[in-house]
Structures are given as C-alpha cells and as structure tokens.
XYZ file of C-alpha atoms in Angstrom:
597
model
C 11.768 -33.559 -15.610
C 13.681 -32.392 -18.533
C 12.530 -29.035 -20.228
C 12.760 -30.019 -24.248
C 12.798 -27.367 -26.697
C 12.409 -24.217 -24.220
C 13.759 -20.840 -25.816
C 15.867 -18.647 -23.706
C 15.176 -14.871 -23.998
C 17.576 -12.228 -22.506
C 15.708 -9.227 -20.906
C 18.020 -6.409 -20.348
C 16.458 -3.700 -18.000
C 17.843 -0.133 -16.915
C 19.006 3.068 -18.205
C 22.621 3.752 -20.130
C 24.577 4.591 -17.038
C 27.756 3.439 -18.563
C 27.840 3.045 -22.515
C 30.958 0.833 -22.654
C 29.476 -1.497 -19.912
C 26.094 -1.541 -22.229
C 27.837 -2.324 -25.332
C 29.868 -5.064 -23.649
C 26.604 -6.687 -22.477
C 24.846 -6.535 -25.756
C 27.752 -7.851 -27.592
C 27.970 -10.721 -25.537
C 24.311 -11.388 -25.699
C 24.337 -10.973 -29.463
C 27.195 -13.607 -29.468
C 24.948 -15.998 -27.244
C 22.420 -15.567 -29.748
C 24.247 -16.387 -32.568
C 25.459 -19.535 -30.963
C 21.771 -20.368 -30.222
C 22.351 -20.235 -26.512
C 19.498 -17.347 -26.357
C 16.929 -17.133 -28.996
C 15.916 -13.558 -28.312
C 16.926 -10.321 -26.604
C 14.684 -7.462 -25.514
C 15.903 -4.058 -24.177
C 13.545 -2.558 -21.809
C 14.035 1.003 -20.737
C 12.563 4.333 -20.258
C 10.938 6.532 -23.191
C 13.654 8.814 -24.688
C 16.489 7.008 -22.804
C 18.037 6.155 -26.167
C 17.734 9.779 -27.791
C 21.092 10.961 -26.689
C 22.559 7.604 -28.266
C 21.158 7.662 -31.753
C 23.975 5.430 -33.330
C 23.648 3.014 -30.673
C 19.921 2.715 -31.024
C 20.362 2.112 -34.832
C 22.812 -0.432 -33.945
C 20.529 -2.192 -31.729
C 17.579 -2.287 -34.263
C 20.266 -3.517 -37.158
C 21.083 -6.512 -34.860
C 17.187 -6.992 -34.369
C 17.112 -6.308 -30.610
C 13.814 -5.761 -29.575
C 13.370 -2.410 -27.666
C 10.440 -1.782 -25.138
C 10.000 1.753 -23.903
C 8.141 2.528 -20.646
C 6.897 5.809 -19.203
C 9.046 6.806 -16.253
C 6.834 6.337 -12.928
C 8.409 9.234 -11.063
C 5.664 11.651 -12.117
C 2.846 8.909 -11.227
C 4.097 8.269 -7.757
C 4.725 11.927 -7.191
C 5.982 12.402 -3.608
C 5.619 9.100 -2.353
C 8.221 8.543 0.449
C 9.222 5.007 0.129
C 12.296 2.772 -0.509
C 10.296 0.668 -3.026
C 10.544 3.334 -5.616
C 13.943 1.894 -6.771
C 12.079 -1.776 -7.075
C 9.205 -0.361 -8.832
C 11.319 1.316 -11.366
C 13.059 -2.196 -12.174
C 9.968 -4.196 -11.856
C 7.851 -1.659 -14.326
C 10.808 -2.180 -16.872
C 10.619 -6.294 -16.224
C 6.935 -6.410 -16.569
C 7.243 -4.323 -20.118
C 9.546 -6.714 -21.451
C 7.532 -9.683 -19.962
C 4.730 -8.693 -21.737
C 6.447 -8.959 -25.269
C 8.197 -12.283 -24.713
C 7.018 -15.953 -25.413
C 5.148 -16.959 -22.247
C 6.835 -20.556 -22.611
C 10.399 -19.237 -22.606
C 13.394 -19.167 -19.983
C 13.889 -15.710 -18.968
C 17.513 -14.469 -18.488
C 16.895 -11.189 -16.438
C 19.979 -8.974 -16.576
C 20.648 -5.422 -16.663
C 22.480 -2.543 -18.503
C 25.579 -2.203 -16.132
C 27.543 -4.276 -13.625
C 25.591 -7.373 -14.481
C 27.963 -9.156 -17.004
C 29.851 -11.504 -14.527
C 26.610 -12.626 -13.187
C 25.013 -13.139 -16.278
C 27.739 -15.229 -17.512
C 27.550 -17.587 -14.626
C 23.791 -18.137 -15.197
C 24.653 -18.717 -18.949
C 27.114 -21.444 -17.860
C 24.701 -23.064 -15.553
C 22.160 -23.043 -18.308
C 24.705 -24.482 -21.048
C 25.394 -27.326 -18.192
C 21.861 -28.432 -17.176
C 19.576 -27.076 -19.914
C 16.852 -27.458 -17.442
C 15.490 -25.859 -14.168
C 14.638 -28.214 -11.272
C 11.012 -28.930 -10.696
C 9.995 -27.215 -7.366
C 7.187 -29.896 -6.419
C 9.902 -32.696 -7.244
C 12.539 -31.024 -5.043
C 9.983 -30.864 -2.151
C 9.315 -34.571 -2.760
C 13.032 -35.278 -2.453
C 13.517 -33.340 0.659
C 10.360 -35.070 2.185
C 8.874 -31.472 2.455
C 5.556 -32.646 1.089
C 3.551 -29.849 2.782
C 5.611 -26.862 2.206
C 3.730 -24.233 -0.056
C 4.882 -24.352 -3.591
C 5.098 -20.886 -5.340
C 7.181 -21.587 -8.299
C 6.768 -24.303 -10.896
C 10.706 -24.579 -11.328
C 13.395 -23.028 -9.351
C 14.681 -19.761 -10.094
C 18.445 -19.373 -10.558
C 20.177 -16.868 -8.471
C 23.391 -15.685 -7.135
C 24.493 -14.653 -3.529
C 21.995 -15.860 -1.286
C 22.405 -14.602 2.377
C 21.534 -14.967 5.993
C 20.699 -12.010 8.175
C 19.149 -10.403 5.273
C 16.988 -13.333 4.320
C 15.440 -13.551 0.899
C 18.129 -11.418 -0.292
C 19.659 -12.297 -3.684
C 21.889 -10.174 -6.210
C 19.177 -8.608 -8.615
C 21.637 -7.925 -11.353
C 20.706 -11.075 -13.144
C 18.558 -14.162 -12.483
C 17.223 -17.202 -14.471
C 13.704 -18.528 -14.479
C 10.696 -19.632 -16.284
C 8.480 -16.874 -17.721
C 5.405 -17.469 -15.546
C 7.582 -17.777 -12.385
C 9.730 -14.728 -13.041
C 6.400 -12.740 -13.495
C 5.311 -13.754 -9.801
C 8.353 -11.624 -8.665
C 6.449 -8.581 -9.850
C 4.403 -6.645 -6.997
C 3.856 -3.068 -6.312
C 3.126 -3.059 -2.699
C 4.623 -0.495 -0.597
C 6.978 -2.638 1.479
C 6.870 -0.273 4.350
C 3.093 -0.568 4.458
C 2.883 -4.215 4.146
C 6.155 -5.035 6.492
C 6.166 -2.073 8.491
C 9.814 -1.527 7.315
C 11.716 -0.685 4.272
C 13.182 -3.408 1.948
C 15.916 -3.109 -0.762
C 15.171 -4.052 -4.137
C 17.362 -7.269 -3.975
C 15.005 -8.636 -1.144
C 11.688 -7.173 -2.704
C 12.277 -9.005 -6.073
C 12.307 -12.282 -4.479
C 10.020 -12.102 -1.166
C 6.906 -11.209 -2.436
C 5.717 -14.710 -3.560
C 6.339 -16.146 -0.266
C 4.628 -13.620 2.137
C 1.154 -14.958 1.845
C 2.003 -18.615 2.496
C 4.981 -17.743 4.929
C 3.705 -15.817 7.610
C 6.844 -16.387 9.564
C 9.147 -14.784 6.767
C 6.806 -11.469 7.129
C 6.983 -11.711 10.677
C 10.775 -11.746 10.653
C 10.835 -8.363 9.026
C 8.328 -7.037 11.158
C 10.149 -8.095 14.638
C 13.813 -8.284 13.619
C 15.999 -5.364 12.934
C 18.634 -7.489 11.268
C 21.004 -4.751 10.505
C 23.028 -4.619 14.006
C 22.908 -8.452 14.276
C 24.937 -8.889 10.960
C 28.145 -8.098 13.082
C 26.844 -8.815 16.448
C 26.149 -12.417 15.474
C 29.400 -12.632 13.776
C 31.230 -11.765 17.218
C 28.835 -14.049 19.168
C 29.256 -17.232 17.092
C 33.107 -16.678 16.554
C 33.569 -16.311 20.461
C 31.723 -19.864 20.717
C 28.011 -18.706 21.080
C 25.595 -21.567 19.789
C 22.116 -20.503 21.513
C 19.734 -18.953 19.452
C 15.889 -17.993 20.197
C 13.580 -20.775 18.929
C 12.052 -18.033 16.810
C 15.413 -17.817 14.982
C 15.778 -21.454 14.790
C 12.164 -21.795 13.399
C 12.584 -19.026 10.497
C 15.861 -20.211 9.230
C 14.632 -23.891 9.152
C 11.789 -22.762 7.009
C 13.996 -20.026 5.029
C 16.478 -23.104 4.299
C 13.619 -25.125 3.024
C 12.619 -22.506 0.649
C 16.258 -22.044 -0.723
C 16.436 -25.694 -0.912
C 13.306 -26.074 -3.092
C 12.630 -22.964 -4.842
C 15.999 -21.475 -5.580
C 19.301 -22.591 -7.109
C 22.131 -20.542 -5.918
C 25.050 -20.512 -8.391
C 28.619 -19.683 -7.033
C 30.928 -17.286 -8.623
C 33.802 -19.279 -8.084
C 34.583 -23.094 -9.143
C 34.687 -25.119 -5.738
C 34.472 -28.889 -4.781
C 31.130 -29.735 -3.471
C 32.879 -31.904 -0.726
C 32.669 -30.869 2.927
C 35.423 -31.905 5.262
C 33.394 -30.633 8.384
C 29.854 -30.674 9.618
C 28.041 -27.406 9.103
C 26.566 -26.151 12.120
C 23.816 -23.661 12.367
C 26.082 -21.171 14.037
C 28.102 -21.396 10.944
C 25.965 -19.373 8.812
C 26.656 -16.111 10.761
C 30.341 -15.989 10.158
C 32.782 -16.740 7.398
C 33.295 -20.471 7.567
C 34.114 -23.418 5.355
C 36.863 -22.251 3.084
C 34.853 -19.137 2.127
C 31.629 -21.247 1.110
C 30.047 -18.953 3.726
C 31.717 -15.418 3.513
C 30.616 -12.867 5.856
C 30.561 -9.100 4.792
C 28.742 -5.611 5.517
C 25.379 -7.044 4.202
C 25.281 -10.429 6.061
C 26.983 -13.975 5.348
C 26.941 -14.981 1.604
C 25.846 -18.421 0.895
C 28.056 -19.187 -1.925
C 26.080 -22.111 -3.632
C 22.933 -24.493 -2.864
C 25.471 -27.103 -2.121
C 25.975 -25.538 1.355
C 22.235 -25.622 1.877
C 21.946 -29.055 0.619
C 24.854 -30.383 2.888
C 23.382 -28.869 6.024
C 20.024 -30.233 5.391
C 21.244 -33.660 4.616
C 24.066 -34.174 6.825
C 23.625 -36.868 9.490
C 21.612 -35.053 12.433
C 23.382 -37.010 15.321
C 26.539 -35.433 14.557
C 25.278 -31.760 14.871
C 25.143 -29.823 17.756
C 21.794 -29.309 20.078
C 20.806 -25.972 18.150
C 21.455 -27.450 14.800
C 19.374 -30.523 15.636
C 16.436 -28.415 16.766
C 16.671 -26.292 13.616
C 16.428 -29.555 11.496
C 13.852 -30.905 13.512
C 11.435 -28.051 12.527
C 11.541 -29.616 9.062
C 11.655 -33.434 9.633
C 8.863 -33.900 9.149
C 7.833 -30.543 8.034
C 4.704 -29.151 9.576
C 2.612 -26.299 8.778
C 3.019 -24.860 12.384
C 6.481 -24.267 11.401
C 5.373 -21.191 9.084
C 3.235 -19.559 11.676
C 3.911 -16.353 13.062
C 5.717 -16.004 16.497
C 3.666 -17.003 19.283
C 3.592 -15.566 22.984
C 6.245 -17.727 24.215
C 8.826 -16.999 21.457
C 8.007 -13.295 21.799
C 8.929 -13.701 25.514
C 12.100 -15.392 24.597
C 13.094 -12.793 22.142
C 12.530 -10.253 24.798
C 14.908 -11.932 27.113
C 17.607 -12.240 24.340
C 17.185 -8.499 23.448
C 18.636 -7.887 26.925
C 21.554 -10.257 26.665
C 24.739 -8.330 26.156
C 26.558 -11.449 24.773
C 24.169 -11.855 22.064
C 24.011 -8.194 20.993
C 24.507 -4.922 22.711
C 22.274 -3.227 20.117
C 18.549 -2.768 19.664
C 17.699 -5.502 17.328
C 13.972 -6.383 18.545
C 11.439 -3.940 17.017
C 8.148 -3.136 18.748
C 5.931 -6.363 19.026
C 2.407 -7.018 19.040
C 0.454 -5.829 22.149
C 0.138 -8.271 24.826
C -3.509 -9.604 24.770
C -4.812 -9.113 28.511
C -7.531 -11.854 29.324
C -9.915 -10.192 32.026
C -12.535 -11.782 33.481
C -13.492 -8.923 35.965
C -16.704 -6.923 35.023
C -16.388 -3.745 33.144
C -15.030 -0.967 35.157
C -16.421 2.127 33.191
C -18.987 2.812 30.538
C -17.741 3.740 27.186
C -20.575 6.413 27.006
C -19.499 9.637 25.595
C -20.394 13.015 26.664
C -23.415 14.118 24.880
C -23.449 17.929 25.740
C -26.359 20.385 26.513
C -28.536 17.857 28.039
C -28.657 16.568 31.737
C -26.621 13.299 32.990
C -29.883 11.474 33.266
C -30.910 12.195 29.657
C -27.221 11.428 28.575
C -27.628 7.895 30.209
C -30.955 7.377 28.904
C -29.764 8.397 25.270
C -26.723 6.043 25.583
C -28.966 3.221 26.552
C -31.302 3.769 23.459
C -27.914 3.750 21.366
C -27.005 0.461 22.812
C -30.443 -0.895 21.325
C -30.535 0.883 18.322
C -29.827 -0.358 14.526
C -29.499 3.054 13.333
C -27.743 5.027 15.957
C -27.162 8.074 13.525
C -30.967 8.313 12.861
C -31.667 7.982 16.625
C -29.118 11.028 17.352
C -30.784 13.019 14.742
C -34.365 12.390 15.802
C -33.294 13.241 19.433
C -31.697 16.431 18.203
C -34.751 17.414 16.432
C -36.675 17.323 19.620
C -34.337 18.484 22.106
C -33.398 21.882 20.919
C -29.656 21.554 21.548
C -27.795 24.804 21.241
C -25.518 25.270 18.071
C -22.276 24.868 20.151
C -23.453 21.208 21.097
C -25.096 20.401 17.832
C -22.065 18.834 16.017
C -21.850 15.775 18.463
C -25.497 14.763 17.523
C -25.338 15.251 13.547
C -21.855 14.217 12.535
C -22.758 10.644 12.711
C -25.813 11.049 10.246
C -24.068 13.621 8.186
C -21.155 10.976 7.521
C -23.957 8.695 6.317
C -25.076 11.195 3.635
C -28.227 12.664 5.570
C -29.052 16.172 3.792
C -30.361 17.756 6.935
C -27.504 16.958 8.931
C -24.901 17.998 6.325
C -26.847 21.485 5.631
C -27.257 22.281 9.305
C -23.517 21.741 10.143
C -22.718 23.904 6.984
C -24.736 26.573 8.371
C -23.014 26.359 11.751
C -19.663 26.309 9.786
C -20.556 29.511 8.013
C -21.511 31.161 11.411
C -17.987 30.197 13.077
C -19.772 28.187 15.437
C -17.483 24.948 15.138
C -14.203 24.083 16.475
C -11.404 23.874 13.975
C -11.332 20.126 14.017
C -14.938 19.799 13.327
C -14.863 22.674 10.633
C -12.327 20.433 8.673
C -14.523 17.561 9.023
C -17.703 19.127 8.136
C -15.960 20.670 4.982
C -14.799 17.040 4.264
C -18.297 15.601 4.465
C -19.769 18.444 2.627
C -17.417 18.155 -0.229
C -17.658 14.270 -0.423
C -21.148 14.323 -0.578
C -21.639 17.086 -2.947
C -19.223 15.585 -5.363
C -21.155 12.045 -5.432
C -24.394 14.128 -6.055
C -22.784 15.966 -8.907
C -21.210 13.000 -10.581
C -24.368 11.254 -10.342
C -26.693 14.089 -11.244
C -28.788 13.889 -8.160
C -28.440 17.506 -6.963
C -31.480 18.631 -5.397
C -32.398 21.803 -3.415
C -30.737 20.665 -0.068
C -27.866 19.746 -1.624
C -27.693 22.800 -3.447
C -28.154 24.777 -0.254
C -25.168 23.042 1.426
C -22.795 23.443 -1.519
C -23.571 27.160 -1.925
C -23.466 27.644 1.884
C -20.076 26.292 1.754
C -18.869 28.274 -1.495
C -19.891 31.600 0.552
C -18.214 30.518 3.699
C -14.929 29.951 1.619
C -15.488 33.023 -0.180
C -16.098 35.364 2.614
C -13.171 33.818 4.756
C -10.669 34.400 1.685
C -10.260 30.667 1.278
C -9.266 28.964 -1.911
C -12.194 27.822 -3.841
C -11.308 24.360 -5.324
C -11.908 23.270 -8.962
C -14.289 20.642 -7.477
C -16.326 23.286 -5.463
C -16.619 25.469 -8.499
C -17.868 22.431 -10.556
C -20.495 21.798 -7.815
C -21.801 25.490 -7.897
C -21.881 25.220 -11.739
C -24.098 21.978 -11.332
C -26.280 23.817 -8.810
C -26.816 26.797 -11.309
C -27.172 24.432 -14.447
C -30.089 23.098 -12.159
C -31.919 26.083 -10.956
C -30.571 29.038 -12.465
C -29.259 28.053 -15.803
C -30.023 31.366 -17.667
C -28.352 33.578 -15.070
C -25.241 31.476 -14.340
C -22.468 33.711 -15.305
C -24.293 36.676 -13.564
C -24.326 34.871 -10.507
C -20.674 34.804 -9.929
C -20.554 38.640 -10.842
C -23.324 39.202 -8.158
C -21.972 36.667 -5.550
C -19.388 39.371 -3.912
C -21.991 41.971 -3.152
C -25.076 41.248 -1.087
C -27.096 44.112 -2.739
C -26.470 42.575 -6.195
C -27.279 39.271 -5.048
C -30.647 40.292 -3.612
C -31.289 42.111 -6.978
C -30.196 38.797 -8.938
C -32.751 36.680 -6.837
C -35.528 39.095 -6.668
C -35.431 39.368 -10.409
C -35.549 35.536 -10.922
C -38.136 35.185 -8.387
C -40.553 37.826 -10.148
C -39.768 36.270 -13.272
C -41.020 32.976 -12.322
C -44.053 34.320 -10.544
C -44.999 35.962 -13.858
C -44.514 32.577 -15.613
C -46.471 30.738 -12.682
C -43.604 28.375 -12.244
C -44.298 28.020 -8.614
C -42.424 24.951 -7.858
C -38.950 26.584 -9.324
C -39.873 29.994 -7.820
C -39.860 28.083 -4.317
C -36.399 26.492 -5.003
C -34.907 29.765 -6.312
C -36.497 31.397 -2.649
C -34.496 28.772 -0.810
C -31.264 29.276 -2.382
C -31.825 33.004 -1.848
C -32.332 32.567 1.674
C -29.352 30.326 2.086
C -26.940 32.535 0.167
C -28.061 36.004 1.456
C -29.165 34.643 4.981
C -31.967 37.603 4.696
C -35.063 37.105 6.984
C -37.370 38.732 4.263
C -36.767 35.420 2.151
C -37.810 33.312 5.041
C -40.973 35.316 5.200
C -41.368 34.260 1.522
C -40.671 30.826 2.008
C -42.534 30.009 5.021
C -46.077 29.912 3.625
C -45.062 27.785 0.785
C -43.869 25.055 3.215
C -46.391 21.922 3.229
C -47.838 20.328 6.066
C -46.078 17.206 5.392
C -42.612 18.830 5.674
C -42.132 18.400 9.519
C -38.403 17.644 9.422
C -37.692 20.444 6.694
C -39.787 22.826 8.790
C -37.738 21.952 12.125
C -34.648 21.978 10.399
C -35.447 25.807 8.920
C -36.972 26.903 12.181
C -33.872 25.920 14.240
C -31.703 27.806 11.537
C -34.052 31.030 12.216
C -34.311 30.706 15.991
C -30.558 30.327 16.448
C -29.421 32.950 13.958
C -28.002 30.531 11.418
C -30.370 32.235 8.906
C -32.341 35.460 8.870
C -30.788 38.734 9.683
C-alpha cells in the first residue's frame, strides 16, 4: 500500500555538544528541504541551550527552522536513581517536537551530533521507496496472522541486534508520526523490568511489552551481558543446542523484526546468500559480515538477513533452527507467553553447563509454587499482648468471622483495659482506617514515650496523613485538633523539627477554635505557666459570653496541651451521658497517666 503525498519532517533532538557536527547536520537537512526530500525541520532542545550560540540561533531562524524549547527534567526528577534518565531526556525532546509537527507526516528523527551517517542512510531508503511497509500486510505475507500489531507501518532503523534484543541505534530512525509517538514512555525500566535498560532499547521496547510477555520475561530472567562473548565462543566451537526458552524468545523477536521494523544496512551488499543461516549463526560473526559480533552483541546488518532465515527451506536447517521456525509456523499465542515451569527448569540446567557459559547469566526467577494438600500446620494467629492465651484465641476466632476487624479490635480494647505498652497492637488498625479516638490515644502514648521506635514512626505518619486530609477538606474537629496539638508538643518538647505541614495543621486548629489568640499561642507554647494563663483567660472570656460549647472545646484543648488534671476536673462534668466512648477514652488516659498531672 503506497503512501501518496506524505510530507517528511525532520526532528533534531539534543544539546549542542559539537558545533561543527551540528552545523553539518543542519546544513544537510536544509539542502534536503531545498530538494523537497524533507518538508520541515524542527530543532528540539533545552531552554537556554542556544544562548551561547546567538549567531547560530539567528541563522536557524533565518533559515526557517522551527525551534522548540523544553525545560530540563533533572530538577523535576531530582534524585531518582535510574538508567532511564537518559532515555527520558531524549523522549522529552522528541515529544515536544512531535507536538508541533503535522500528525500525518513521516518523521525523520535524528540528533545534533554523531548522527549524520545514519540519517543519510535513512534518507537514501526513503528516496528509493517513498513508502513504509504496512505492518498488517507484512504479518499476512509471513503467515503471522495472530501476531499482535503495534504499529501501522514499519519503523526504519539501523543495527538490529541479538543478545541485546530490541536494541537499535537511537541516533536516527524513520516512521509515521503516530507510530513514533508510541515509542515515548516514561516508565522507570528498573521498576517495570527489574533491570536497567539503555536508551537504545527503551526507545523501541515499550510498545511490545504489554502484548509480548516473553519479551519482558527475557529481560527479567536473562543477564545477557556475559552471554554476548560466551555464546560467541560456544557457537564458534560448534555448539548448537539452546534452551527452549531461548528458541522461543528469538522466534518471537525475529517475527517482530520481520513485520514491525525495516533494518537498513550501512553498507551496499547483495541480498543473495550462498549458505543457509542457522540459528547458531546469530551469535557470532558470519555470512560475510551480514551478522557481525562486537562488544554489544551481534549486529543484524539488514532485514534481508531476517527475511532469509524465516523463508529458507526448513528441511535444510539443523534441528534447533527448525524448532525456532516451528514456533512461528503457524504462529500461536502460546509462543508469546512467559517462561513456563519446564522452561525455567531447563534454563537452570543450562546455567550449570560450563560449555554454554561459565558466568552467572540466569537471574533470580519466580518462586516455585508449592502445592500442599496437607492440613494447616500452624495458625497465623498473632500475639495479642496483655491478655491470656485463651482470650487471644477467642479474639482471633472473632477476627476471622468479623467484617470490620479494626472496629472489633478497638471495641475489645475499650472493654479489656489493656496496659499502655500493649495498646498499639489493638489500635493501629483502626488508626490507619482514620478512627480519631485511636489516633488520639496512640498520639498520647507517643507523647508520653510509651511506644517503641518503629511504632512511633508509624503513629506519626498516621497522625500527619489524617490531619492533613482534615486540613485540606476543612473537617477539623476537636478530636483531630487534640491529636494535632499533641503531636506538635511531642515534637517541640523533644527538639524535633516542626514541618511546614504540621505548622499549617496547628494554624488550622487555631483558626477554628482560637482565631483571636493565634499568634499569642506560639509565644506561650514554650512555657507551661504562660500556656495555662493563655487558656484560662480564654475559658473565662467564653464563660462570660455564655459560649458554652466553644468553652468546652477550649477546655479540651487545654487538657490536651498542658496535660494538667485541673482541666480534666473542668471537663468531666461537661461530658454528656451519650458520650460513652469519649468518656472511656478520656478515662483511660487519666487512669494511665497519659493526661493529668
């Protein structure tokens, strides 16, 4: 299917590392534009990159080169430790350029340096063909009718490889706008694939990871670096046996190369092959340099190599090469699946074969699933401290039947009178669910120093998260206010930093209950005597105004912050009969010296 009337837009990405190389690239692109080989040129670089090159910038604008600036991403990603950063930089610039180029254009992606020879090869291909092969049609021609199709048309690339599968040169490539945009992805490769990937691979692998699980599994299971040299020696010495997983992954990889990419060679060569291409040939230099081994693996010079391997008569091939072809004839979805247990076991055996490789190339694989038909050996019941073993068992039985375990544990704790040092186990679950009584009690334990270090950190996190949500949603009440202020005084008395968020939470409490005395609070907060006077004045003022509800709230804040028993004496008569849980929580705090002194 021909592509009539398609414009070609050149996108040049990168920084000005070498001004001469950059000028050569731009001059060549301008000549191609004059000759109607390309119709537009976009330079995509970082903001301020051209400031040291004012004359060059003017020259570009005079020649009507579009310039797109992007903010550097390093500050945004800060201290992220990942090999994806280099790819993200390039993808950011490519994305910015794609945003300003026609969506129906052919994109010639190149870069500011070291890319002119590659770019010339791609332009030469385009001048010869003026079209890009249709991926769906390519699948039909090979008989791979069920192969997942990721691009509309093939992307033209240089230097496909074995070993480092899905790696091509990223200096320059050519494809339809929509297909090139599919190459942009800001996943962290280490998190997704459990290993680092260079940008040359990241540019091309992302469109295939979802529909081709075996490709993802290859990078999760195989450390290909030591195998690059080892398989060279193995195959040169006559080795032809490969694990089934290797055979399958390469069968799928070759199908992708044949249908989704067109590999352009850097050298003029006849597409005639005098010998059969065996699977083992892909791991050392062979066939007059059409397969060439180097430090990065084996370069597949052109698509002609893949096409010949996939179309040559099967009967003339060795047994392993026949097996590789059989995974594709006919193509089956099972060929795309992850390594099965039999394949994993075989990989383990090969990893112990010194003839195949003496190095550690098999990564930690999935845990073996153990099928156990026997009965449960031990209960998963945790230790519930402070109560008898019988009560622990009974409580665990209730938990197994309960729809709301966190509420069950809180209710149990309210009735059991558990000692402070044993309380966290019962209340952490409901605190994480946002229960205000649980958060408040745990924060009181925190302030009194009755929690171990890991639990202290978790209680602070729970407190801060819930307080922040209430602050942002303007739902702060007196219980939330109490646990905010309790944490504030805990950190202040222990010389710990008061975060900006915590300060905002305290401000929200003061705006809610003490708006006229907000600034005075901070002045008085470092002295117990001043703090007493501060609250006493406000309590008396509210009493004189008959503002009984607000007065009670301020008494609660006074008790929480000063922890003085006299405020409990004032508050206790104000508690209503229907506040049973509230009374229990206060009473527990007073009885166990969490409040009142």
